[in-house]
Short mmCIF file of C-alpha atoms in Angstrom, two decimals:
data_model
loop_
_atom_site.label_atom_id
_atom_site.label_comp_id
_atom_site.label_asym_id
_atom_site.label_seq_id
_atom_site.Cartn_x
_atom_site.Cartn_y
_atom_site.Cartn_z
CA MET J 275 0.00 0.00 0.00
CA LEU J 276 1.35 3.42 -0.95
CA ASN J 277 0.97 6.18 1.62
CA ALA J 278 1.94 9.57 0.16
CA ARG J 279 1.42 13.11 1.42
CA MET J 280 1.08 16.02 -0.96
CA PRO J 281 2.58 19.34 0.11
CA THR J 282 -0.52 21.31 1.08
CA ALA J 283 0.36 24.75 -0.28
CA ALA J 284 1.67 23.44 -3.59
CA SER J 285 -1.26 21.09 -4.05
CA VAL J 286 -3.81 23.81 -3.24
CA LEU J 287 -2.13 26.17 -5.72
CA ALA J 288 -2.03 23.44 -8.35
CA ALA J 289 -5.61 22.38 -7.73
CA VAL J 290 -6.94 25.91 -7.84
CA ALA J 291 -4.87 26.87 -10.88
CA ALA J 292 -5.99 23.78 -12.76
CA GLY J 293 -9.19 25.03 -14.26
CA ALA J 294 -10.30 28.01 -12.18
CA LEU J 295 -12.23 25.76 -9.84
CA LEU J 296 -14.37 28.45 -8.27
CA LEU J 297 -15.81 30.06 -11.35
CA GLY J 298 -19.37 30.93 -10.45
CA CYS J 299 -19.09 29.79 -6.85
CA SER J 300 -21.10 32.09 -4.64
CA ALA J 301 -20.54 32.85 -0.99
CA HIS J 302 -23.17 34.33 1.27
CA VAL J 303 -22.04 36.41 4.21
CA GLU J 304 -24.13 38.40 6.64
CA VAL J 305 -22.71 41.57 8.11
CA GLY J 306 -24.08 43.63 10.95
CA THR J 307 -23.46 47.23 9.94
CA SER J 308 -25.90 49.81 8.56
CA ALA J 309 -23.85 50.18 5.37
CA PRO J 310 -23.04 46.70 4.07
CA LYS J 311 -19.32 46.13 4.25
CA LEU J 312 -17.29 43.01 4.94
CA SER J 313 -13.90 43.24 6.66
CA ALA J 314 -10.79 42.19 4.73
CA ASP J 315 -10.18 39.41 7.26
CA LYS J 316 -13.70 38.01 6.86
CA VAL J 317 -13.44 38.10 3.05
CA ALA J 318 -10.06 36.33 3.20
CA ASP J 319 -11.40 33.70 5.61
CA THR J 320 -14.49 33.06 3.47
CA VAL J 321 -12.37 32.76 0.30
CA ALA J 322 -9.96 30.36 2.06
CA GLN J 323 -12.86 28.22 3.31
CA LYS J 324 -14.39 28.03 -0.18
CA LEU J 325 -11.02 27.13 -1.73
CA ALA J 326 -10.45 24.39 0.86
CA ALA J 327 -13.93 22.97 0.33
CA THR J 328 -13.56 23.00 -3.46
CA THR J 329 -10.05 21.51 -3.61
CA GLY J 330 -10.36 19.09 -0.69
CA GLN J 331 -7.14 20.56 0.72
CA PRO J 332 -6.46 22.33 4.04
CA LYS J 333 -7.49 25.97 4.29
CA PRO J 334 -4.86 28.10 2.49
CA HIS J 335 -3.44 31.46 3.57
CA VAL J 336 -5.41 34.23 1.82
CA THR J 337 -5.04 37.99 2.25
CA CYS J 338 -7.26 40.77 0.90
CA PRO J 339 -6.24 44.44 0.61
CA GLY J 340 -9.21 46.01 2.38
CA ASP J 341 -12.87 45.81 3.31
CA LEU J 342 -15.35 44.69 0.64
CA ASP J 343 -18.05 47.29 -0.04
CA GLY J 344 -21.56 45.89 -0.34
CA LYS J 345 -22.28 47.33 -3.76
CA VAL J 346 -23.09 45.15 -6.77
CA GLY J 347 -20.18 45.20 -9.20
CA THR J 348 -17.51 45.85 -6.57
CA THR J 349 -14.40 43.80 -7.34
CA MET J 350 -11.48 42.99 -5.08
CA ARG J 351 -8.25 41.10 -5.75
CA CYS J 352 -7.05 38.83 -2.96
CA THR J 353 -3.89 36.74 -2.84
CA LEU J 354 -3.39 33.11 -1.90
CA THR J 355 0.19 32.47 -0.76
CA GLY J 356 1.61 28.95 -0.61
CA SER J 357 4.16 27.82 1.95
CA ASP J 358 6.73 27.82 -0.85
CA GLY J 359 6.07 31.54 -1.45
CA ARG J 360 4.22 31.12 -4.75
CA THR J 361 1.11 33.26 -5.06
CA LEU J 362 -2.19 32.93 -6.83
CA GLY J 363 -4.58 35.80 -7.47
CA VAL J 364 -8.22 35.45 -6.52
CA THR J 365 -10.94 37.81 -7.76
CA VAL J 366 -13.96 38.51 -5.56
CA ASP J 367 -17.00 40.09 -7.30
CA VAL J 368 -20.09 41.28 -5.40
CA THR J 369 -23.10 39.86 -7.28
CA SER J 370 -25.97 40.94 -5.04
CA VAL J 371 -26.77 42.77 -1.83
CA SER J 372 -29.96 42.33 0.15
CA GLY J 373 -30.07 44.35 3.35
CA ASN J 374 -26.92 43.32 5.19
CA ASN J 375 -26.38 40.18 3.10
CA LEU J 376 -23.55 40.23 0.55
CA ASN J 377 -23.26 37.56 -2.13
CA PHE J 378 -20.06 37.32 -4.10
CA ASP J 379 -18.41 35.10 -6.66
CA ILE J 380 -14.85 33.89 -6.28
CA LYS J 381 -12.56 33.08 -9.20
CA ALA J 382 -8.95 31.99 -8.91
CA ASP J 383 -6.41 32.83 -11.59
CA ASP J 384 -5.36 30.05 -13.93
CA LYS J 385 -1.63 30.31 -13.10
CA SER J 386 0.38 31.05 -9.99
CA SER J 387 3.30 33.45 -9.74
CA PRO J 388 6.73 32.27 -8.59
CA ALA J 389 8.01 33.11 -5.15
CA PRO J 390 9.98 36.35 -4.91
CA ASN J 391 13.76 35.82 -4.73
#
């Protein structure tokens, strides 16, 4: 019997890059402010959870540059960073807002970028 372990960061990057796995995937998040806005940390955590669920890999490290405004058409670029330093861009697009509920699609880039030297 063969027992092999795949490096988690590299396998997540490879799995996500192989076919833009989250095209059309929608995430629903409820926020509790009068003006719908989702913190950068909450967006990053939601994106990481969706990536992990889609790839069957552990939750990756994702960072987002700022809060996500609850306005249809708002786009944000987040970054998935593997343990080897390679990065993969992830686009978050707000598709609908209903009260304090934000729905957004997540799409990973097709290719990762090499680690900085």
